[in-house]
PDB file of C-alpha atoms in Angstrom:
ATOM      1  CA  VAL A   8     -21.911   3.334 -31.943  1.00 42.00           C
ATOM      2  CA  ASN A   9     -22.577   6.840 -31.164  1.00 48.00           C
ATOM      3  CA  GLY A  10     -19.868   8.320 -28.863  1.00 53.00           C
ATOM      4  CA  SER A  11     -17.119   5.954 -29.968  1.00 70.00           C
ATOM      5  CA  GLY A  12     -14.210   7.249 -32.052  1.00 81.00           C
ATOM      6  CA  LYS A  13     -10.731   6.599 -33.019  1.00 86.00           C
ATOM      7  CA  HIS A  14      -7.459   8.573 -33.626  1.00 89.00           C
ATOM      8  CA  ASN A  15      -5.537   9.010 -36.960  1.00 93.00           C
ATOM      9  CA  ASN A  16      -1.971   9.527 -36.609  1.00 94.00           C
ATOM     10  CA  TRP A  17      -0.505  11.302 -39.623  1.00 96.00           C
ATOM     11  CA  SER A  18       2.898  12.332 -40.646  1.00 95.00           C
ATOM     12  CA  ILE A  19       4.925  12.922 -43.803  1.00 94.00           C
ATOM     13  CA  SER A  20       8.119  11.243 -44.937  1.00 94.00           C
ATOM     14  CA  THR A  21      10.603  11.141 -47.852  1.00 93.00           C
ATOM     15  CA  ASP A  22      10.960   8.230 -50.006  1.00 92.00           C
ATOM     16  CA  THR A  23      14.094   7.319 -48.146  1.00 92.00           C
ATOM     17  CA  GLY A  24      12.275   7.279 -44.804  1.00 90.00           C
ATOM     18  CA  VAL A  25      13.002  10.724 -43.412  1.00 92.00           C
ATOM     19  CA  ASN A  26      10.104  12.050 -41.221  1.00 95.00           C
ATOM     20  CA  LEU A  27       9.782  15.519 -42.241  1.00 94.00           C
ATOM     21  CA  LEU A  28       7.753  16.278 -38.995  1.00 94.00           C
ATOM     22  CA  SER A  29      10.566  15.099 -36.751  1.00 93.00           C
ATOM     23  CA  PRO A  30      11.660  18.352 -34.909  1.00 90.00           C
ATOM     24  CA  GLY A  31      15.060  16.813 -33.817  1.00 87.00           C
ATOM     25  CA  GLU A  32      16.976  17.985 -30.707  1.00 85.00           C
ATOM     26  CA  THR A  33      16.783  21.670 -31.717  1.00 86.00           C
ATOM     27  CA  PRO A  34      13.524  22.391 -33.603  1.00 86.00           C
ATOM     28  CA  TYR A  35      14.156  26.150 -33.582  1.00 85.00           C
ATOM     29  CA  GLU A  36      17.253  25.452 -35.875  1.00 86.00           C
ATOM     30  CA  ASN A  37      15.546  22.917 -38.096  1.00 91.00           C
ATOM     31  CA  ALA A  38      14.431  24.888 -41.026  1.00 92.00           C
ATOM     32  CA  GLN A  39      13.180  21.993 -42.937  1.00 93.00           C
ATOM     33  CA  PHE A  40      10.953  20.723 -40.076  1.00 94.00           C
ATOM     34  CA  LEU A  41       9.631  24.323 -39.470  1.00 94.00           C
ATOM     35  CA  LEU A  42       8.712  24.522 -43.132  1.00 95.00           C
ATOM     36  CA  PHE A  43       6.685  21.473 -43.271  1.00 96.00           C
ATOM     37  CA  LEU A  44       5.054  22.343 -39.915  1.00 96.00           C
ATOM     38  CA  VAL A  45       3.942  25.652 -41.073  1.00 97.00           C
ATOM     39  CA  ALA A  46       2.595  24.003 -44.298  1.00 97.00           C
ATOM     40  CA  VAL A  47       0.338  21.690 -42.120  1.00 97.00           C
ATOM     41  CA  ILE A  48      -0.786  24.683 -40.002  1.00 97.00           C
ATOM     42  CA  LYS A  49      -1.605  26.622 -43.396  1.00 98.00           C
ATOM     43  CA  ALA A  50      -3.434  23.696 -44.783  1.00 98.00           C
ATOM     44  CA  VAL A  51      -5.592  22.971 -41.643  1.00 97.00           C
ATOM     45  CA  ASP A  52      -6.451  26.669 -41.383  1.00 98.00           C
ATOM     46  CA  GLU A  53      -7.452  27.090 -44.972  1.00 97.00           C
ATOM     47  CA  TYR A  54      -9.083  23.889 -45.411  1.00 98.00           C
ATOM     48  CA  GLN A  55     -10.675  23.265 -41.969  1.00 97.00           C
ATOM     49  CA  GLY A  56     -14.098  22.741 -43.495  1.00 96.00           C
ATOM     50  CA  LEU A  57     -12.790  19.807 -45.625  1.00 97.00           C
ATOM     51  CA  LEU A  58     -11.215  18.278 -42.370  1.00 97.00           C
ATOM     52  CA  ARG A  59     -14.639  18.529 -40.578  1.00 96.00           C
ATOM     53  CA  LEU A  60     -16.736  16.970 -43.468  1.00 95.00           C
ATOM     54  CA  SER A  61     -14.234  14.038 -43.685  1.00 96.00           C
ATOM     55  CA  VAL A  62     -15.518  12.758 -40.479  1.00 95.00           C
ATOM     56  CA  ALA A  63     -19.104  13.990 -40.779  1.00 94.00           C
ATOM     57  CA  THR A  64     -21.681  11.278 -40.002  1.00 92.00           C
ATOM     58  CA  ALA A  65     -24.921  11.011 -38.158  1.00 91.00           C
ATOM     59  CA  GLY A  66     -23.301   9.199 -35.152  1.00 88.00           C
ATOM     60  CA  ASN A  67     -20.223  11.489 -35.079  1.00 90.00           C
ATOM     61  CA  ASP A  68     -22.519  14.431 -34.673  1.00 89.00           C
ATOM     62  CA  HIS A  69     -23.485  13.134 -31.423  1.00 87.00           C
ATOM     63  CA  ARG A  70     -19.932  12.585 -30.350  1.00 87.00           C
ATOM     64  CA  LEU A  71     -18.055  15.669 -31.242  1.00 88.00           C
ATOM     65  CA  GLY A  72     -18.086  18.276 -28.511  1.00 77.00           C
ATOM     66  CA  ALA A  73     -19.908  15.912 -26.283  1.00 74.00           C
ATOM     67  CA  ASN A  74     -17.248  16.150 -23.314  1.00 63.00           C
ATOM     68  CA  GLU A  75     -15.490  12.744 -24.360  1.00 68.00           C
ATOM     69  CA  ALA A  76     -14.303  13.808 -27.973  1.00 80.00           C
ATOM     70  CA  PRO A  77     -12.971  16.997 -29.550  1.00 88.00           C
ATOM     71  CA  PRO A  78     -15.290  19.831 -30.343  1.00 91.00           C
ATOM     72  CA  ALA A  79     -16.591  20.423 -33.840  1.00 93.00           C
ATOM     73  CA  VAL A  80     -14.308  23.352 -34.292  1.00 95.00           C
ATOM     74  CA  VAL A  81     -10.990  22.351 -35.827  1.00 96.00           C
ATOM     75  CA  SER A  82      -7.836  23.677 -34.074  1.00 96.00           C
ATOM     76  CA  ILE A  83      -4.283  22.585 -33.701  1.00 96.00           C
ATOM     77  CA  PHE A  84      -2.458  21.863 -30.533  1.00 95.00           C
ATOM     78  CA  LEU A  85       1.443  22.407 -30.724  1.00 93.00           C
ATOM     79  CA  GLY A  86       2.523  22.138 -27.115  1.00 90.00           C
ATOM     80  CA  ASP A  87       4.625  24.683 -25.132  1.00 87.00           C
ATOM     81  CA  GLU A  88       8.015  24.037 -26.807  1.00 88.00           C
ATOM     82  CA  LEU A  89       6.893  24.485 -30.501  1.00 91.00           C
ATOM     83  CA  SER A  90       4.382  27.284 -29.556  1.00 91.00           C
ATOM     84  CA  ALA A  91       7.378  29.232 -28.078  1.00 91.00           C
ATOM     85  CA  VAL A  92       9.511  28.493 -31.229  1.00 92.00           C
ATOM     86  CA  LEU A  93       6.936  29.935 -33.481  1.00 93.00           C
ATOM     87  CA  ASP A  94       6.343  33.007 -31.212  1.00 92.00           C
ATOM     88  CA  ALA A  95      10.097  33.641 -31.299  1.00 91.00           C
ATOM     89  CA  ILE A  96      10.065  33.463 -35.111  1.00 92.00           C
ATOM     90  CA  GLU A  97       7.037  35.639 -35.327  1.00 91.00           C
ATOM     91  CA  THR A  98       8.452  38.385 -32.913  1.00 90.00           C
ATOM     92  CA  GLU A  99      12.008  37.990 -34.182  1.00 86.00           C
ATOM     93  CA  SER A 100      13.112  37.463 -30.596  1.00 86.00           C
ATOM     94  CA  PRO A 101      15.591  34.960 -29.100  1.00 81.00           C
ATOM     95  CA  TYR A 102      14.310  31.411 -28.201  1.00 77.00           C
ATOM     96  CA  ALA A 103      15.131  30.669 -24.683  1.00 72.00           C
ATOM     97  CA  GLY A 104      13.707  27.140 -24.931  1.00 67.00           C
ATOM     98  CA  ALA A 105      10.783  25.322 -23.169  1.00 57.00           C
ATOM     99  CA  GLU A 106      11.535  24.541 -19.464  1.00 56.00           C
ATOM    100  CA  LYS A 107      12.129  20.805 -19.006  1.00 53.00           C
ATOM    101  CA  ARG A 108      10.502  19.709 -15.874  1.00 51.00           C
ATOM    102  CA  ARG A 109      11.102  16.305 -14.220  1.00 50.00           C
ATOM    103  CA  LEU A 110       8.189  13.954 -14.216  1.00 44.00           C
ATOM    104  CA  ARG A 111       7.598  12.584 -10.661  1.00 49.00           C
ATOM    105  CA  LEU A 112       6.439   9.031 -10.808  1.00 43.00           C
ATOM    106  CA  GLY A 113       5.855   8.483  -7.029  1.00 48.00           C
ATOM    107  CA  ALA A 114       8.529   5.757  -6.652  1.00 50.00           C
ATOM    108  CA  ASP A 115      12.192   6.328  -5.903  1.00 52.00           C
ATOM    109  CA  VAL A 116      13.299   3.204  -7.510  1.00 52.00           C
ATOM    110  CA  LEU A 117      11.899   4.225 -10.954  1.00 50.00           C
ATOM    111  CA  PRO A 118      14.243   6.461 -13.230  1.00 53.00           C
ATOM    112  CA  ARG A 119      13.322  10.137 -13.708  1.00 52.00           C
ATOM    113  CA  PHE A 120      12.060  11.356 -16.846  1.00 48.00           C
ATOM    114  CA  ASN A 121      11.618  14.819 -18.375  1.00 52.00           C
ATOM    115  CA  ARG A 122       7.912  15.737 -18.913  1.00 51.00           C
ATOM    116  CA  ASP A 123       6.756  15.654 -22.458  1.00 52.00           C
ATOM    117  CA  THR A 124       6.493  19.159 -23.882  1.00 51.00           C
ATOM    118  CA  THR A 125       4.126  18.066 -26.628  1.00 52.00           C
ATOM    119  CA  ASP A 126       0.453  17.234 -26.368  1.00 49.00           C
ATOM    120  CA  ARG A 127      -1.306  15.979 -23.118  1.00 59.00           C
ATOM    121  CA  ASN A 128      -4.347  17.820 -23.920  1.00 66.00           C
ATOM    122  CA  ARG A 129      -7.049  15.178 -25.070  1.00 75.00           C
ATOM    123  CA  THR A 130      -9.628  17.898 -26.189  1.00 85.00           C
ATOM    124  CA  SER A 131      -7.576  18.852 -29.216  1.00 90.00           C
ATOM    125  CA  PRO A 132      -8.919  17.948 -32.659  1.00 93.00           C
ATOM    126  CA  PHE A 133      -5.556  18.045 -34.367  1.00 95.00           C
ATOM    127  CA  ALA A 134      -2.544  17.733 -32.083  1.00 94.00           C
ATOM    128  CA  PHE A 135       1.200  17.476 -32.578  1.00 94.00           C
ATOM    129  CA  THR A 136       2.527  14.422 -30.639  1.00 91.00           C
ATOM    130  CA  GLY A 137       6.162  14.253 -30.920  1.00 88.00           C
ATOM    131  CA  ASN A 138       6.827  13.574 -34.627  1.00 93.00           C
ATOM    132  CA  LYS A 139       3.409  13.458 -36.162  1.00 94.00           C
ATOM    133  CA  PHE A 140      -0.051  14.909 -35.806  1.00 95.00           C
ATOM    134  CA  GLU A 141      -2.953  13.087 -34.273  1.00 94.00           C
ATOM    135  CA  PHE A 142      -6.462  13.695 -35.930  1.00 95.00           C
ATOM    136  CA  ARG A 143      -8.888  12.779 -33.202  1.00 92.00           C
ATOM    137  CA  MET A 144     -12.336  13.694 -34.807  1.00 93.00           C
ATOM    138  CA  VAL A 145     -12.759  10.496 -36.783  1.00 93.00           C
ATOM    139  CA  GLY A 146     -15.803   8.414 -35.825  1.00 89.00           C
ATOM    140  CA  SER A 147     -15.877   4.776 -35.083  1.00 85.00           C
ATOM    141  CA  SER A 148     -17.959   3.920 -38.237  1.00 84.00           C
ATOM    142  CA  ASP A 149     -15.727   6.168 -40.397  1.00 88.00           C
ATOM    143  CA  SER A 150     -12.991   5.101 -42.763  1.00 90.00           C
ATOM    144  CA  ILE A 151      -9.759   6.981 -42.348  1.00 93.00           C
ATOM    145  CA  SER A 152      -9.487   7.258 -46.035  1.00 95.00           C
ATOM    146  CA  CYS A 153     -11.532  10.364 -46.455  1.00 95.00           C
ATOM    147  CA  ALA A 154      -9.616  12.192 -43.592  1.00 96.00           C
ATOM    148  CA  ASN A 155      -6.323  11.288 -45.144  1.00 97.00           C
ATOM    149  CA  ILE A 156      -7.487  12.504 -48.612  1.00 97.00           C
ATOM    150  CA  MET A 157      -8.357  15.890 -47.199  1.00 97.00           C
ATOM    151  CA  ILE A 158      -5.300  16.222 -45.044  1.00 97.00           C
ATOM    152  CA  ASN A 159      -2.862  15.011 -47.758  1.00 97.00           C
ATOM    153  CA  THR A 160      -4.468  17.327 -50.459  1.00 98.00           C
ATOM    154  CA  ALA A 161      -4.484  20.397 -48.289  1.00 98.00           C
ATOM    155  CA  VAL A 162      -0.938  19.977 -47.218  1.00 98.00           C
ATOM    156  CA  ALA A 163       0.139  19.226 -50.836  1.00 97.00           C
ATOM    157  CA  GLU A 164      -1.606  22.590 -51.816  1.00 98.00           C
ATOM    158  CA  ALA A 165       0.267  24.475 -49.174  1.00 97.00           C
ATOM    159  CA  LEU A 166       3.603  22.921 -50.096  1.00 97.00           C
ATOM    160  CA  ARG A 167       2.736  23.613 -53.873  1.00 97.00           C
ATOM    161  CA  GLN A 168       2.453  27.352 -53.056  1.00 97.00           C
ATOM    162  CA  PHE A 169       5.696  27.299 -50.846  1.00 96.00           C
ATOM    163  CA  ALA A 170       7.792  25.712 -53.466  1.00 96.00           C
ATOM    164  CA  ASP A 171       6.486  28.241 -56.194  1.00 95.00           C
ATOM    165  CA  GLU A 172       7.401  31.077 -53.992  1.00 93.00           C
ATOM    166  CA  LEU A 173      10.884  29.685 -52.898  1.00 94.00           C
ATOM    167  CA  GLU A 174      11.864  28.536 -56.386  1.00 92.00           C
ATOM    168  CA  SER A 175      10.758  31.779 -58.190  1.00 88.00           C
ATOM    169  CA  GLY A 176      12.278  34.195 -55.753  1.00 77.00           C
ATOM    170  CA  GLU A 177      15.785  35.890 -55.899  1.00 84.00           C
ATOM    171  CA  GLY A 178      18.358  36.772 -53.309  1.00 85.00           C
ATOM    172  CA  ASP A 179      19.337  34.949 -50.211  1.00 89.00           C
ATOM    173  CA  PHE A 180      17.419  31.644 -50.010  1.00 92.00           C
ATOM    174  CA  ASP A 181      17.658  31.451 -46.128  1.00 91.00           C
ATOM    175  CA  ALA A 182      16.192  34.904 -45.713  1.00 91.00           C
ATOM    176  CA  ARG A 183      13.520  34.173 -48.057  1.00 93.00           C
ATOM    177  CA  LEU A 184      12.765  31.006 -46.195  1.00 93.00           C
ATOM    178  CA  HIS A 185      12.611  32.536 -42.877  1.00 93.00           C
ATOM    179  CA  ALA A 186      10.366  35.241 -44.192  1.00 93.00           C
ATOM    180  CA  LEU A 187       7.879  32.737 -45.695  1.00 94.00           C
ATOM    181  CA  ILE A 188       7.713  30.749 -42.379  1.00 94.00           C
ATOM    182  CA  LYS A 189       7.309  33.882 -40.370  1.00 94.00           C
ATOM    183  CA  GLU A 190       4.541  35.281 -42.866  1.00 96.00           C
ATOM    184  CA  ASN A 191       2.609  31.961 -42.669  1.00 96.00           C
ATOM    185  CA  ILE A 192       2.909  31.780 -38.714  1.00 96.00           C
ATOM    186  CA  ILE A 193       1.257  35.359 -38.603  1.00 96.00           C
ATOM    187  CA  ALA A 194      -1.402  34.586 -41.312  1.00 96.00           C
ATOM    188  CA  HIS A 195      -2.450  31.309 -39.789  1.00 97.00           C
ATOM    189  CA  LYS A 196      -1.918  31.459 -36.062  1.00 96.00           C
ATOM    190  CA  ARG A 197      -5.633  31.721 -35.368  1.00 97.00           C
ATOM    191  CA  ILE A 198      -5.895  28.033 -35.836  1.00 97.00           C
ATOM    192  CA  LEU A 199      -3.344  27.298 -32.963  1.00 96.00           C
ATOM    193  CA  PHE A 200      -5.054  26.616 -29.544  1.00 95.00           C
ATOM    194  CA  ASN A 201      -3.280  24.829 -26.578  1.00 93.00           C
ATOM    195  CA  GLY A 202      -6.373  25.321 -24.007  1.00 91.00           C
ATOM    196  CA  ASN A 203      -9.292  23.366 -23.138  1.00 90.00           C
ATOM    197  CA  GLY A 204     -11.520  22.611 -26.158  1.00 89.00           C
ATOM    198  CA  TYR A 205     -14.548  21.745 -24.236  1.00 87.00           C
ATOM    199  CA  ASP A 206     -14.837  25.475 -22.772  1.00 88.00           C
ATOM    200  CA  ASP A 207     -17.644  27.421 -23.906  1.00 89.00           C
ATOM    201  CA  ALA A 208     -15.412  30.509 -23.843  1.00 94.00           C
ATOM    202  CA  TRP A 209     -13.161  28.716 -26.411  1.00 94.00           C
ATOM    203  CA  ILE A 210     -16.097  27.985 -28.690  1.00 93.00           C
ATOM    204  CA  LYS A 211     -17.044  31.586 -28.665  1.00 95.00           C
ATOM    205  CA  GLU A 212     -13.457  33.066 -29.078  1.00 96.00           C
ATOM    206  CA  ALA A 213     -12.986  30.632 -31.948  1.00 96.00           C
ATOM    207  CA  THR A 214     -16.004  31.631 -33.944  1.00 96.00           C
ATOM    208  CA  GLU A 215     -16.618  35.281 -32.894  1.00 96.00           C
ATOM    209  CA  VAL A 216     -13.051  36.420 -32.526  1.00 97.00           C
ATOM    210  CA  ARG A 217     -10.853  34.060 -34.754  1.00 97.00           C
ATOM    211  CA  GLY A 218     -13.344  33.377 -37.393  1.00 96.00           C
ATOM    212  CA  LEU A 219     -13.041  29.574 -37.239  1.00 97.00           C
ATOM    213  CA  LYS A 220     -15.849  27.393 -38.478  1.00 96.00           C
ATOM    214  CA  ASN A 221     -18.256  25.656 -36.063  1.00 95.00           C
ATOM    215  CA  LEU A 222     -19.870  22.986 -38.184  1.00 95.00           C
ATOM    216  CA  ARG A 223     -21.967  21.194 -35.715  1.00 92.00           C
ATOM    217  CA  THR A 224     -23.967  18.776 -37.891  1.00 93.00           C
ATOM    218  CA  THR A 225     -23.368  16.724 -41.032  1.00 95.00           C
ATOM    219  CA  PRO A 226     -25.479  18.920 -43.429  1.00 95.00           C
ATOM    220  CA  ASP A 227     -23.388  21.997 -42.232  1.00 95.00           C
ATOM    221  CA  ALA A 228     -20.060  20.164 -42.869  1.00 96.00           C
ATOM    222  CA  MET A 229     -21.060  18.610 -46.169  1.00 96.00           C
ATOM    223  CA  GLN A 230     -21.765  21.837 -47.740  1.00 95.00           C
ATOM    224  CA  MET A 231     -18.172  22.786 -47.535  1.00 96.00           C
ATOM    225  CA  VAL A 232     -17.138  20.268 -50.436  1.00 96.00           C
ATOM    226  CA  LEU A 233     -19.255  22.521 -52.720  1.00 97.00           C
ATOM    227  CA  HIS A 234     -17.540  25.728 -51.856  1.00 96.00           C
ATOM    228  CA  PRO A 235     -15.512  26.902 -54.939  1.00 97.00           C
ATOM    229  CA  GLU A 236     -12.137  27.023 -53.103  1.00 96.00           C
ATOM    230  CA  ASN A 237     -12.527  23.479 -52.102  1.00 97.00           C
ATOM    231  CA  VAL A 238     -13.821  22.280 -55.394  1.00 97.00           C
ATOM    232  CA  ASP A 239     -10.941  23.984 -57.109  1.00 97.00           C
ATOM    233  CA  LEU A 240      -8.524  22.310 -54.697  1.00 97.00           C
ATOM    234  CA  LEU A 241      -9.801  18.799 -55.403  1.00 97.00           C
ATOM    235  CA  ILE A 242      -9.734  19.249 -59.049  1.00 98.00           C
ATOM    236  CA  ARG A 243      -6.443  20.960 -59.324  1.00 97.00           C
ATOM    237  CA  HIS A 244      -4.684  17.884 -57.517  1.00 97.00           C
ATOM    238  CA  LYS A 245      -6.852  15.418 -59.573  1.00 97.00           C
ATOM    239  CA  VAL A 246      -8.355  14.013 -56.487  1.00 97.00           C
ATOM    240  CA  TYR A 247     -11.966  14.149 -57.770  1.00 97.00           C
ATOM    241  CA  SER A 248     -13.775  15.582 -60.871  1.00 97.00           C
ATOM    242  CA  GLU A 249     -16.342  18.085 -60.300  1.00 96.00           C
ATOM    243  CA  ALA A 250     -19.074  15.540 -61.102  1.00 97.00           C
ATOM    244  CA  GLU A 251     -17.626  13.162 -58.666  1.00 97.00           C
ATOM    245  CA  ILE A 252     -17.640  15.912 -55.911  1.00 97.00           C
ATOM    246  CA  HIS A 253     -21.277  16.570 -56.545  1.00 97.00           C
ATOM    247  CA  SER A 254     -22.068  12.900 -56.608  1.00 97.00           C
ATOM    248  CA  ARG A 255     -20.301  12.270 -53.291  1.00 95.00           C
ATOM    249  CA  TYR A 256     -22.158  15.108 -51.734  1.00 97.00           C
ATOM    250  CA  GLU A 257     -25.553  13.591 -52.857  1.00 97.00           C
ATOM    251  CA  ILE A 258     -24.589  10.114 -51.706  1.00 96.00           C
ATOM    252  CA  CYS A 259     -23.341  11.368 -48.302  1.00 94.00           C
ATOM    253  CA  MET A 260     -26.403  13.478 -47.607  1.00 96.00           C
ATOM    254  CA  GLU A 261     -28.675  10.758 -48.745  1.00 96.00           C
ATOM    255  CA  ASN A 262     -26.934   8.185 -46.353  1.00 95.00           C
ATOM    256  CA  TYR A 263     -27.243  10.768 -43.594  1.00 95.00           C
ATOM    257  CA  VAL A 264     -30.970  11.074 -44.106  1.00 96.00           C
ATOM    258  CA  ARG A 265     -31.573   7.539 -44.043  1.00 96.00           C
ATOM    259  CA  ILE A 266     -29.643   6.892 -40.945  1.00 94.00           C
ATOM    260  CA  VAL A 267     -31.254   9.683 -38.909  1.00 94.00           C
ATOM    261  CA  ARG A 268     -34.683   8.602 -40.128  1.00 93.00           C
ATOM    262  CA  ILE A 269     -33.940   4.915 -39.130  1.00 94.00           C
ATOM    263  CA  GLU A 270     -32.812   6.084 -35.774  1.00 92.00           C
ATOM    264  CA  ALA A 271     -35.913   8.412 -35.363  1.00 91.00           C
ATOM    265  CA  LEU A 272     -38.309   5.786 -36.184  1.00 91.00           C
ATOM    266  CA  THR A 273     -36.554   3.237 -33.875  1.00 92.00           C
ATOM    267  CA  MET A 274     -36.835   5.928 -31.100  1.00 91.00           C
ATOM    268  CA  VAL A 275     -40.604   6.499 -31.722  1.00 91.00           C
ATOM    269  CA  ASP A 276     -41.075   2.641 -31.884  1.00 91.00           C
ATOM    270  CA  MET A 277     -39.500   2.086 -28.621  1.00 93.00           C
ATOM    271  CA  ALA A 278     -41.500   4.969 -27.133  1.00 92.00           C
ATOM    272  CA  LYS A 279     -44.753   3.581 -28.216  1.00 91.00           C
ATOM    273  CA  LYS A 280     -44.111  -0.212 -27.490  1.00 92.00           C
ATOM    274  CA  GLU A 281     -41.869   0.216 -24.378  1.00 94.00           C
ATOM    275  CA  ILE A 282     -41.701   3.554 -22.680  1.00 94.00           C
ATOM    276  CA  LEU A 283     -45.384   4.597 -22.857  1.00 94.00           C
ATOM    277  CA  PRO A 284     -46.765   1.321 -21.779  1.00 95.00           C
ATOM    278  CA  ALA A 285     -44.350   1.280 -18.847  1.00 96.00           C
ATOM    279  CA  VAL A 286     -45.225   4.684 -17.669  1.00 95.00           C
ATOM    280  CA  LEU A 287     -48.895   4.081 -18.065  1.00 95.00           C
ATOM    281  CA  ARG A 288     -48.556   0.750 -15.856  1.00 96.00           C
ATOM    282  CA  TYR A 289     -46.530   2.920 -13.281  1.00 96.00           C
ATOM    283  CA  THR A 290     -49.227   5.684 -13.276  1.00 96.00           C
ATOM    284  CA  GLY A 291     -51.966   3.062 -12.788  1.00 96.00           C
ATOM    285  CA  ASP A 292     -50.092   1.457  -9.969  1.00 96.00           C
ATOM    286  CA  LEU A 293     -49.669   4.818  -8.380  1.00 95.00           C
ATOM    287  CA  ALA A 294     -53.471   5.436  -8.723  1.00 96.00           C
ATOM    288  CA  VAL A 295     -54.309   1.996  -7.016  1.00 96.00           C
ATOM    289  CA  GLN A 296     -52.104   2.768  -4.285  1.00 95.00           C
ATOM    290  CA  LEU A 297     -53.443   6.371  -3.831  1.00 95.00           C
ATOM    291  CA  ASN A 298     -57.010   5.006  -3.583  1.00 95.00           C
ATOM    292  CA  ALA A 299     -56.021   2.390  -1.057  1.00 96.00           C
ATOM    293  CA  LYS A 300     -54.256   5.059   0.996  1.00 95.00           C
ATOM    294  CA  LYS A 301     -57.322   7.334   0.810  1.00 94.00           C
ATOM    295  CA  ALA A 302     -59.718   4.646   1.848  1.00 94.00           C
ATOM    296  CA  ALA A 303     -57.333   3.682   4.863  1.00 95.00           C
ATOM    297  CA  VAL A 304     -56.636   7.259   6.080  1.00 94.00           C
ATOM    298  CA  PRO A 305     -58.911   9.646   4.216  1.00 92.00           C
ATOM    299  CA  GLU A 306     -58.219  12.874   6.241  1.00 92.00           C
ATOM    300  CA  LEU A 307     -54.573  13.002   4.618  1.00 92.00           C
ATOM    301  CA  SER A 308     -54.008  14.781   1.197  1.00 91.00           C
ATOM    302  CA  TYR A 309     -51.086  12.619  -0.286  1.00 93.00           C
ATOM    303  CA  PRO A 310     -49.552  15.579  -2.450  1.00 94.00           C
ATOM    304  CA  VAL A 311     -46.658  13.183  -3.681  1.00 94.00           C
ATOM    305  CA  ASP A 312     -48.843  10.629  -4.985  1.00 94.00           C
ATOM    306  CA  THR A 313     -51.222  13.057  -6.640  1.00 95.00           C
ATOM    307  CA  GLY A 314     -48.514  15.188  -7.932  1.00 95.00           C
ATOM    308  CA  LEU A 315     -46.598  12.233  -9.507  1.00 96.00           C
ATOM    309  CA  ILE A 316     -49.908  11.043 -11.185  1.00 96.00           C
ATOM    310  CA  ARG A 317     -50.608  14.411 -12.695  1.00 96.00           C
ATOM    311  CA  GLU A 318     -47.050  15.107 -13.867  1.00 96.00           C
ATOM    312  CA  LEU A 319     -46.687  11.637 -15.421  1.00 96.00           C
ATOM    313  CA  THR A 320     -50.070  11.866 -17.028  1.00 95.00           C
ATOM    314  CA  ALA A 321     -49.333  15.415 -18.610  1.00 95.00           C
ATOM    315  CA  LEU A 322     -46.000  14.086 -19.909  1.00 95.00           C
ATOM    316  CA  VAL A 323     -47.199  10.749 -21.416  1.00 94.00           C
ATOM    317  CA  TRP A 324     -50.098  12.789 -23.286  1.00 93.00           C
ATOM    318  CA  GLU A 325     -47.366  15.320 -24.474  1.00 92.00           C
ATOM    319  CA  ALA A 326     -45.149  12.401 -25.716  1.00 91.00           C
ATOM    320  CA  TYR A 327     -48.103  10.698 -27.245  1.00 91.00           C
ATOM    321  CA  ARG A 328     -49.123  13.779 -29.392  1.00 89.00           C
ATOM    322  CA  PHE A 329     -45.646  13.827 -30.868  1.00 87.00           C
ATOM    323  CA  ILE A 330     -45.347  10.240 -31.810  1.00 86.00           C
ATOM    324  CA  LYS A 331     -49.043   8.993 -32.566  1.00 81.00           C
ATOM    325  CA  ASP A 332     -49.130   9.741 -36.208  1.00 74.00           C
ATOM    326  CA  THR A 333     -45.358   8.939 -36.948  1.00 71.00           C
ATOM    327  CA  LEU A 334     -45.629   5.133 -37.299  1.00 55.00           C
TER     328      LEU A 334
END
């Protein structure tokens, strides 16, 4: 159903069950968490096109950015606390910690809770929610498999690059790790956005200032899989061969065309068999009533009746011209 979607909760753990995206009580001191967090940020920024195409369908094109789902622009929401941590690392300034505000529940008998400092922003496509990320662009008819393939592969590539850099370097490991985290925060902070994703000003800033992609339709998004850097990524990690990438592109585009054509022909059929006859009947009823009024009180002009008949007649003719040769 167009307009309906689901959320894909994604995290990464060791084979011993340790959640690598769990910030702990002191995330600003948790180097392991920060490294994996920055790897996800880097992955989403560099391969935002793959994330968008993983949820590209005809139905989802109507949903994304329609004020009840995230926009088509991919961005990451981290929340106030983690944003402050990354800002402190970037600027080499002390981290003061996010302010913990009490959550007022409106009833004195209930316990008081600290307000969550992670995501309460439902407009974010890719939001950090405590110890995981929530990818909210998946459509109701989509399988989450493609989205997870793209997220997993992109993050694997970021971690591969991090491992190569850390393992081949010399000198103090902690200093090199800190420098790596800082370098990638600066390089990829354009993908971070904690504001209102529905705001037109954000879309303008994202595309014109930050250089993010706004892939509004499935054909726009599906082209991303054919870009050389994306083809290289999927082949390097042995996810798909080049032939499989091209065949999937062709199949997805064929499915898109078929679905859009079926929906368009259904709309035209409904217009011909239901909408136009109903409007014609209503216009006829108006004409009969207008003639009866004129016969009863001929000195009046009846502008509302006349105006409606003229407007509906013009609109029916315009609609008929567009659909008469379609079916």
